[in-house]
């Protein structure tokens, strides 16, 4: 069995990482979960993560947000540090919500938003989180609205149960296969994880 | 009915304060900033309303007399004053009821504690204004509030009813576990949960079972290996008990009684029970105590879910220091009340503009607002060489 470190910005990204590792399945499991404290924490601890990745695989997800392209972000974060082979530094284009929307069928089923209202290319959205919230605001089921949207007049951007509801979706109806077809960054993350497993298996 | 605003003068460590409250409010501030004192205002009003053994005199006496109650910063004006604003709905801007109570001790003679003002307003109409001519004729009338007298308060019974069922919760697990060994002294209204089991026992069977079923579900998710919860009465002495079954490597380990429960299990249990019990204003003191971070993180959602199951969503005020509790980004900035000690007593404020900018940028209350409540010179604590 290969234990793997998962470092993410938030609970939702962690749920996705869990799914990825679970689907890769064969002899991989999450050994330690790190992060959940936003991207500043990930950036600050990057050196420690690279150190860990010399002996144990590390899967790190960070949102691209408004930065132009992943390579700019990576160069900015990495500086002169060289990532070991087992460091999977994956950039989510542009926010983790894009990967959720990428499974249009699953998201439609979960949220009640009509299938053809969900964008075909979620990675081209400038703010996928905002798009997700707006879709739910306009077309969502009541139960999903209550969880995900803030109450009327609230200063909060999201509902109290935003993470709980969307994590539930990721753990349940969300299909990695369908999502990977519409989100290139997800597909690549999945492929790299797969390759890593094969390399590790070869070494053994 | 909801309390949307509270104004205080000379109440304990508040010289002057105004607090805005929402459906669920979070009180944050350093130690001794007055979080519990603020919650105590509501308990005080409840004590004044109590039909048996209540009243202003008793409520003040129970708090060590007016000299203990009055703010130390009250120099020229010795009056303690509480002003409560009620709205029918939280988002409704017009005040439906307003209750004002002021009291101070006489400056001469036996220093009796007298009502200095008592007012009730409904919409914009004044229903009660004291001292009235009767009070002036006979100042002994001022030793009692109208709030505590059924006949005098008949026109504002809604307020009395609201105050008298306010619930306060701060269960201390050890008091429940070792109750028999410590001895049975119990405060009125049982704020520390020594009589928690009696309260559960006093609940009608059907309702109790339904509640325990819900609590069971939550506990099985929050407490590893927890399987089942049940309520029983001891066959010998008839005392009520809660028992839990755990999934053990030893399947016949049997049911464990509440004195074997972990502190966290007991705290979570009591929080859940009081959330499910009643519709009144609920005051919860530091719900994060003894609970694992992951459970605390889920509390805002759990509380919200339970609030929504009732016919009318009840109002809840939570005092907390917990980063995990306040890390939920769905928390409305308007529901946060920040208490800041100053030379002139504690100041109460809402989330300010600068902090709002941080929240708008996507940070949580735990990241932006909570750090501002750090004591100003806390680093000295670690720099001291005491030994």
XYZ file of C-alpha atoms in Angstrom:
591
model
C 0.000 0.000 0.000
C 1.191 3.485 -0.823
C 0.213 6.184 1.626
C -0.086 9.583 0.056
C -0.078 13.093 1.535
C -2.862 15.367 0.406
C -2.406 19.140 0.692
C -5.346 21.326 -0.270
C -6.788 24.797 0.212
C -10.136 23.741 1.592
C -12.430 20.892 2.509
C -13.984 20.747 -0.933
C -10.645 20.316 -2.725
C -9.790 17.673 -0.180
C -12.982 15.780 -0.979
C -11.991 15.798 -4.658
C -8.489 14.590 -3.848
C -10.042 11.791 -1.816
C -12.184 10.775 -4.779
C -9.228 10.809 -7.156
C -7.161 8.597 -4.906
C -10.074 6.313 -4.204
C -10.754 5.823 -7.912
C -7.087 5.211 -8.648
C -7.650 2.704 -5.902
C -5.104 -0.032 -6.418
C -2.926 0.171 -3.351
C -3.218 3.911 -2.803
C -4.681 5.543 0.259
C -4.614 8.970 1.923
C -2.088 8.857 4.743
C -2.153 12.462 5.916
C -4.389 15.414 5.076
C -2.797 18.831 5.259
C -3.938 22.361 4.615
C -7.571 23.419 4.553
C -6.274 26.845 5.472
C -6.276 28.609 2.117
C -3.475 28.972 -0.391
C -1.198 31.181 1.723
C -0.610 28.226 4.019
C 0.189 25.940 1.083
C 2.574 28.486 -0.358
C 4.287 29.017 2.969
C 4.759 25.321 3.604
C 5.756 24.405 0.064
C 9.326 23.655 1.108
C 8.144 21.181 3.728
C 5.908 19.517 1.170
C 8.772 19.103 -1.276
C 10.852 17.624 1.508
C 8.098 15.125 2.260
C 7.770 14.293 -1.443
C 11.330 12.978 -1.489
C 10.090 9.922 0.363
C 6.283 9.937 0.239
C 4.008 11.029 -2.621
C 2.314 14.403 -2.115
C -0.763 15.477 -4.035
C -1.257 19.228 -3.820
C -4.170 21.157 -5.265
C -4.236 24.908 -5.489
C -6.656 27.172 -7.317
C -5.352 29.198 -10.232
C -7.853 31.954 -9.413
C -7.082 35.106 -11.399
C -3.519 34.305 -12.368
C -3.074 34.089 -16.145
C -1.855 30.544 -16.527
C -0.658 27.628 -14.369
C 2.991 27.932 -15.379
C 3.131 31.489 -14.028
C 1.710 30.305 -10.736
C 4.070 27.363 -10.510
C 7.150 29.437 -11.284
C 6.087 32.020 -8.763
C 5.559 29.446 -6.026
C 8.468 27.197 -6.782
C 11.241 29.719 -7.260
C 14.438 27.683 -7.510
C 13.109 24.628 -5.712
C 13.035 21.495 -7.833
C 10.044 19.275 -7.328
C 10.863 15.626 -6.698
C 9.144 13.018 -8.838
C 6.623 12.214 -6.163
C 5.450 15.810 -5.829
C 2.222 16.199 -7.732
C 1.684 19.932 -7.786
C -1.633 20.352 -9.577
C -3.241 23.664 -10.424
C -7.024 23.793 -10.532
C -8.288 25.977 -13.384
C -9.564 28.335 -12.027
C -11.328 27.198 -8.908
C -12.317 23.825 -7.528
C -15.981 24.614 -8.283
C -15.129 24.359 -11.995
C -14.364 20.686 -11.477
C -17.732 20.193 -9.811
C -19.567 21.901 -12.665
C -17.554 19.831 -15.137
C -19.817 16.895 -14.399
C -22.832 18.602 -15.914
C -25.097 15.605 -15.645
C -24.234 14.932 -12.008
C -24.467 18.572 -11.021
C -27.827 18.971 -12.753
C -29.128 15.967 -10.879
C -27.768 17.158 -7.558
C -28.746 20.820 -7.769
C -31.822 20.848 -9.986
C -30.137 23.302 -12.392
C -31.159 22.378 -15.965
C -28.416 20.478 -17.798
C -28.073 22.958 -20.663
C -27.706 25.914 -18.283
C -24.485 24.475 -16.923
C -21.501 25.761 -18.925
C -19.803 23.240 -21.199
C -16.346 24.602 -20.551
C -16.182 25.384 -16.835
C -12.438 26.046 -17.027
C -13.092 29.126 -19.130
C -15.201 30.720 -16.394
C -13.447 33.608 -14.711
C -15.061 32.843 -11.350
C -16.557 29.351 -11.259
C -17.633 29.690 -7.636
C -19.664 32.769 -8.472
C -21.133 30.979 -11.501
C -22.061 27.971 -9.402
C -23.766 30.185 -6.827
C -25.656 32.088 -9.516
C -26.839 28.896 -11.198
C -28.138 27.572 -7.899
C -29.672 30.961 -7.089
C -31.649 30.966 -10.324
C -32.497 27.345 -10.943
C -31.550 25.305 -7.869
C -33.730 23.063 -5.742
C -34.886 24.594 -2.492
C -32.965 22.211 -0.259
C -29.731 22.938 -2.139
C -30.386 26.678 -2.037
C -30.847 26.599 1.728
C -27.480 24.897 2.174
C -25.396 26.693 -0.410
C -26.678 30.253 -0.589
C -26.382 32.866 2.160
C -29.587 34.030 3.768
C -31.217 37.125 2.426
C -29.390 40.228 3.632
C -26.419 38.280 4.947
C -22.951 39.658 4.331
C -21.662 36.131 3.757
C -21.046 34.994 0.193
C -22.035 31.397 0.814
C -24.454 29.467 2.995
C -23.443 27.864 6.283
C -23.667 24.377 4.792
C -21.908 25.221 1.502
C -18.994 22.862 2.100
C -21.111 20.131 3.644
C -23.560 20.085 0.720
C -20.943 20.190 -2.031
C -18.728 17.632 -0.299
C -21.772 15.397 -0.187
C -22.105 15.843 -3.935
C -18.433 15.034 -4.540
C -18.639 11.927 -2.388
C -21.851 10.803 -4.057
C -23.232 11.638 -7.473
C -20.162 13.416 -8.874
C -18.579 11.373 -11.644
C -14.849 11.716 -12.041
C -14.974 10.292 -15.576
C -17.538 12.764 -16.828
C -15.882 15.677 -15.039
C -12.445 14.809 -16.436
C -13.828 15.023 -19.957
C -14.873 18.636 -19.509
C -12.045 19.847 -17.286
C -8.592 19.423 -18.735
C -6.776 20.331 -15.532
C -8.671 17.586 -13.702
C -7.953 15.069 -16.426
C -4.258 15.859 -16.257
C -4.212 15.593 -12.487
C -5.821 12.200 -12.749
C -3.381 11.017 -15.408
C -0.372 12.165 -13.421
C -1.624 10.346 -10.349
C -2.069 7.224 -12.445
C 1.438 7.529 -13.900
C 2.889 8.010 -10.463
C 1.273 4.837 -9.246
C 2.686 2.902 -12.177
C 6.184 4.259 -11.613
C 6.013 3.367 -7.942
C 4.774 -0.115 -8.778
C 7.669 -0.577 -11.230
C 10.191 0.409 -8.593
C 8.855 -2.194 -6.218
C -40.406 37.661 18.580
C -36.701 38.368 18.513
C -34.424 40.597 20.543
C -32.655 42.677 17.936
C -31.022 45.308 20.067
C -29.859 45.683 23.616
C -28.674 48.848 25.315
C -26.872 48.725 28.595
C -25.782 51.323 31.074
C -23.572 50.472 34.025
C -24.272 46.760 33.720
C -21.313 44.909 35.226
C -18.326 45.709 33.000
C -20.331 47.638 30.439
C -20.367 51.345 31.135
C -22.354 52.109 28.019
C -22.992 49.518 25.342
C -25.277 48.803 22.470
C -25.481 45.325 21.018
C -27.181 44.275 17.807
C -28.429 40.730 17.663
C -29.592 38.479 14.840
C -31.103 35.011 14.576
C -27.870 33.456 15.694
C -25.307 35.752 17.262
C -21.703 35.026 18.101
C -20.147 36.853 21.049
C -16.392 37.041 20.849
C -13.830 38.788 23.022
C -10.813 38.112 25.240
C -11.114 36.612 28.715
C -12.997 38.776 31.194
C -14.304 41.030 28.447
C -17.867 40.396 29.581
C -19.234 37.664 27.335
C -20.885 35.875 30.231
C -21.932 39.187 31.759
C -23.707 40.059 28.567
C -25.520 36.730 28.556
C -26.345 37.365 32.191
C -28.544 40.328 31.235
C -31.018 37.902 29.730
C -30.828 35.570 32.696
C -31.362 38.572 34.952
C -34.523 39.591 33.125
C -35.715 36.027 33.320
C -35.070 35.991 37.064
C -37.062 39.212 37.489
C -40.014 37.603 35.687
C -39.986 34.373 37.626
C -43.443 33.662 39.028
C -42.096 31.881 42.101
C -39.251 33.457 43.998
C -38.378 35.978 41.346
C -38.493 39.717 41.266
C -36.036 42.540 41.013
C -34.867 42.445 44.618
C -34.070 38.748 44.469
C -32.440 38.923 41.057
C -30.127 41.707 42.232
C -29.435 40.020 45.559
C -28.529 36.753 43.815
C -25.889 38.687 41.936
C -24.299 39.991 45.112
C -26.284 43.211 45.406
C -26.260 46.356 43.346
C -22.699 47.259 44.314
C -21.441 44.107 42.595
C -23.747 44.511 39.652
C -23.077 48.122 38.890
C -20.206 48.967 36.581
C -17.075 50.184 38.355
C -16.875 52.996 35.853
C -20.224 54.405 37.010
C -18.985 57.473 38.845
C -21.562 60.226 38.601
C -24.585 58.298 37.478
C -25.269 55.288 39.704
C -28.252 53.995 37.734
C -28.111 50.570 36.074
C -30.238 50.537 32.963
C -31.238 47.840 30.511
C -33.118 48.529 27.310
C -34.368 45.677 25.162
C -35.758 46.047 21.645
C -37.952 43.356 20.123
C -38.826 42.836 16.478
C -41.388 40.454 15.099
C -38.874 39.204 12.551
C -35.135 39.561 12.466
C -35.137 41.231 9.061
C -38.040 43.494 9.948
C -36.586 46.931 10.710
C -39.430 48.266 12.860
C -39.325 47.649 16.580
C -42.465 46.000 17.896
C -41.762 46.156 21.628
C -39.310 48.010 23.762
C -38.734 47.355 27.429
C -36.653 49.654 29.622
C -35.640 48.968 33.181
C -33.482 51.240 35.314
C -32.710 50.815 38.984
C -30.406 52.216 41.646
C -30.080 52.278 45.380
C -31.455 55.147 47.398
C -28.913 57.747 48.328
C -30.229 58.044 51.865
C -31.704 55.967 54.663
C -31.507 52.200 54.256
C -30.292 52.426 50.660
C -33.251 50.502 49.337
C -32.994 49.273 45.804
C -35.585 51.180 43.778
C -36.777 51.178 40.213
C -35.655 54.472 38.732
C -37.460 53.967 35.476
C -39.556 51.303 33.827
C -41.046 51.764 30.399
C -42.859 49.610 27.902
C -43.450 50.693 24.346
C -45.524 48.823 21.803
C -44.935 50.017 18.252
C -44.712 53.720 19.067
C -47.261 53.816 21.850
C -46.168 54.141 25.437
C -47.877 51.490 27.541
C -46.055 52.031 30.778
C -43.955 54.811 32.142
C -42.713 54.814 35.661
C -42.286 56.422 38.124
C -45.968 57.332 37.777
C -48.106 59.389 40.201
C -48.806 56.309 42.323
C -45.103 55.648 42.695
C -44.593 59.211 43.770
C -47.257 58.892 46.408
C -45.920 55.633 47.773
C -42.307 55.001 46.940
C -42.426 51.437 48.249
C -44.084 50.576 44.959
C -40.720 51.273 43.380
C -39.178 48.266 45.077
C -40.911 46.081 42.504
C -41.053 46.119 38.750
C -44.324 45.772 36.897
C -42.647 43.037 34.924
C -42.764 40.731 37.925
C -46.419 41.394 38.760
C -48.993 39.449 36.786
C -51.704 42.084 37.127
C -49.499 45.031 36.296
C -47.877 43.325 33.336
C -51.087 42.114 31.705
C -50.751 44.579 28.852
C -47.300 43.382 27.935
C -47.583 39.714 28.744
C -45.700 38.845 25.535
C -42.541 40.338 26.952
C -42.930 38.566 30.279
C -43.505 35.271 28.514
C -40.478 35.816 26.335
C -38.162 36.584 29.236
C -39.406 33.870 31.543
C -38.529 30.959 29.277
C -35.051 32.058 28.255
C -32.699 29.066 28.461
C -29.059 29.237 29.479
C -26.695 26.370 29.004
C -23.227 25.721 30.256
C -23.077 22.085 31.161
C -20.089 21.168 33.291
C -19.611 17.445 32.716
C -17.873 16.833 36.050
C -20.819 18.212 37.999
C -23.078 15.726 36.285
C -20.699 12.786 36.530
C -19.683 13.301 40.134
C -22.889 14.935 41.315
C -23.479 12.388 44.054
C -19.948 12.557 45.362
C -19.671 16.350 45.309
C -22.979 16.834 47.065
C -26.255 18.038 45.789
C -25.962 21.832 45.909
C -27.594 23.169 42.835
C -28.209 26.693 41.632
C -31.672 27.759 40.665
C -32.500 26.984 37.047
C -29.582 24.615 36.960
C -27.310 26.566 34.627
C -24.521 23.995 34.844
C -26.587 20.986 33.907
C -26.479 19.006 37.158
C -30.162 18.303 36.713
C -29.831 17.548 33.039
C -31.027 13.976 33.464
C -34.089 15.058 35.429
C -34.908 17.439 32.607
C -34.673 14.602 30.127
C -36.775 12.452 32.441
C -39.423 15.137 32.745
C -39.979 15.238 29.018
C -42.996 13.293 27.660
C -41.927 9.844 26.472
C -42.804 10.298 22.806
C -40.976 13.601 22.467
C -38.040 12.294 24.446
C -37.664 9.269 22.234
C -37.866 11.374 19.094
C -35.191 13.723 20.400
C -32.902 10.960 21.567
C -33.202 9.375 18.149
C -31.994 12.573 16.502
C -29.210 12.982 19.064
C -28.260 9.369 18.473
C -27.704 10.105 14.802
C -25.468 13.086 15.491
C -23.473 11.276 18.155
C -22.840 8.278 15.937
C -21.305 10.600 13.375
C -19.300 12.625 15.897
C -18.159 10.044 18.439
C -16.148 7.133 17.055
C -17.564 3.714 17.899
C -20.678 5.222 19.425
C -23.629 3.057 18.528
C -26.748 3.695 20.499
C -28.204 5.932 23.181
C -31.059 5.082 25.505
C -32.824 6.513 28.513
C -33.618 4.357 31.506
C -34.673 4.649 35.123
C -32.701 2.806 37.757
C -34.758 -0.127 38.977
C -33.701 0.273 42.576
C -33.831 4.005 43.251
C -35.724 5.263 40.222
C -33.006 7.730 39.240
C -32.914 8.648 35.558
C -29.890 7.681 33.485
C -28.636 7.858 29.959
C -26.823 4.839 28.641
C -24.745 4.339 25.551
C -23.610 1.329 23.663
C -20.255 1.364 21.915
C -19.010 -0.914 19.183
C -16.263 -2.701 21.022
C -13.886 -5.456 20.342
C -15.763 -6.982 23.243
C -19.338 -7.204 22.022
C -20.772 -7.928 25.464
C -19.109 -5.017 27.211
C -22.615 -3.749 27.801
C -24.230 -0.364 28.231
C -22.295 2.464 29.776
C -23.901 5.022 32.049
C -23.470 8.776 31.722
C -20.775 8.859 34.410
C -18.632 6.864 31.972
C -19.314 9.139 29.020
C -16.501 11.357 27.858
C -16.765 15.060 28.651
C -17.171 15.840 24.976
C -19.976 13.341 24.521
C -21.836 14.822 27.476
C -21.359 18.394 26.275
C -22.496 17.601 22.766
C -25.443 15.669 24.119
C -26.578 18.535 26.306
C -26.120 21.103 23.541
C -28.208 19.013 21.181
C -30.875 18.427 23.792
C -31.282 22.116 24.548
C -31.314 22.978 20.852
C -34.210 20.569 20.413
C -35.916 21.668 23.626
C -38.244 24.619 23.245
C -38.483 27.768 21.174
C -37.156 30.323 23.593
C -34.021 32.411 23.367
C -31.134 30.038 23.954
C -27.837 31.179 25.428
C -24.932 28.814 24.856
C -21.646 29.387 26.600
C -18.551 28.223 24.709
C -20.021 25.209 22.935
C -16.543 24.261 21.725
C -15.341 23.077 25.144
C -14.138 19.454 25.216
C -15.130 18.941 21.612
C -12.857 17.907 18.776
C -12.074 20.544 16.179
C -13.897 18.630 13.458
C -17.076 18.493 15.526
C -16.819 22.187 16.409
C -16.495 23.054 12.725
C -19.829 21.401 12.086
C -21.635 23.156 14.947
C -22.841 26.245 13.005
C -24.440 24.011 10.384
C -25.864 21.661 12.978
C -27.368 24.545 14.929
C -28.795 26.070 11.774
C -30.344 22.761 10.719
C -32.019 22.286 14.074
C -33.201 25.920 14.098
C -34.926 25.333 10.793
C -36.830 22.274 11.980
C -38.912 24.265 14.479
C -42.119 26.075 13.579
C -40.478 29.332 14.423
C -36.736 29.623 14.207
C -35.496 30.294 17.683
C -32.943 32.891 18.595
C -29.557 31.734 19.804
C -26.646 33.619 21.300
C -23.321 31.811 21.439
C -20.226 32.963 23.263
C -17.057 31.513 21.822
C -13.277 31.686 21.478
C -13.186 29.010 18.858
C -11.385 29.476 15.591
C -12.943 26.286 14.276
C -16.473 27.417 15.019
C -15.941 30.749 13.330
C -14.031 29.395 10.349
C -17.277 28.733 8.492
C -17.363 31.278 5.689
C -21.139 31.217 5.651
C -21.303 33.124 8.946
C -22.975 36.487 8.477
C -20.754 39.361 9.636
C -23.815 41.023 11.136
C -24.208 38.164 13.563
C -20.847 38.783 15.208
C -20.635 40.883 18.362
C -17.110 41.867 19.344
C -16.379 42.809 22.949
C -13.317 44.942 23.604
C -12.166 45.899 27.087
C -11.126 49.518 27.502
C -10.317 51.922 30.341
C -13.964 52.922 30.459
C -15.476 49.469 30.580
C -16.045 46.991 27.811
C -17.054 48.321 24.430
C -19.324 46.283 22.232
C -19.050 46.655 18.504
C -20.047 45.003 15.252
C -17.645 43.914 12.542
C -16.058 47.142 11.273
C -15.469 48.307 7.705
C -11.845 47.222 7.580
C -12.761 43.752 8.785
C -15.598 43.606 6.288
C -13.127 44.211 3.495
C -11.285 41.120 4.668
C -14.487 39.091 4.806
C -15.488 40.310 1.358
C -12.154 39.095 0.049
C -13.184 35.605 1.083
C -11.622 35.245 4.526
C -13.551 33.889 7.487
C -14.539 35.542 10.772
C -11.945 33.319 12.449
C -9.238 34.736 10.207
C -10.209 38.396 10.241
C -12.208 39.276 13.344
C -11.168 36.764 15.995
C -7.461 37.778 15.999
C -8.516 41.355 16.842
C -9.815 40.105 20.186
C -6.344 38.987 21.292
C -5.292 40.720 24.489
C -3.018 43.630 23.575
C 0.058 42.516 25.508
C -0.423 38.786 25.525
C 3.184 38.116 24.437
C 4.291 39.136 27.922
C 2.665 36.003 29.250
C 5.332 33.915 27.594
C 8.134 36.318 28.416
C 7.567 36.161 32.154
C 10.017 34.337 34.339
C 7.906 33.350 37.270
C 10.118 30.762 38.851
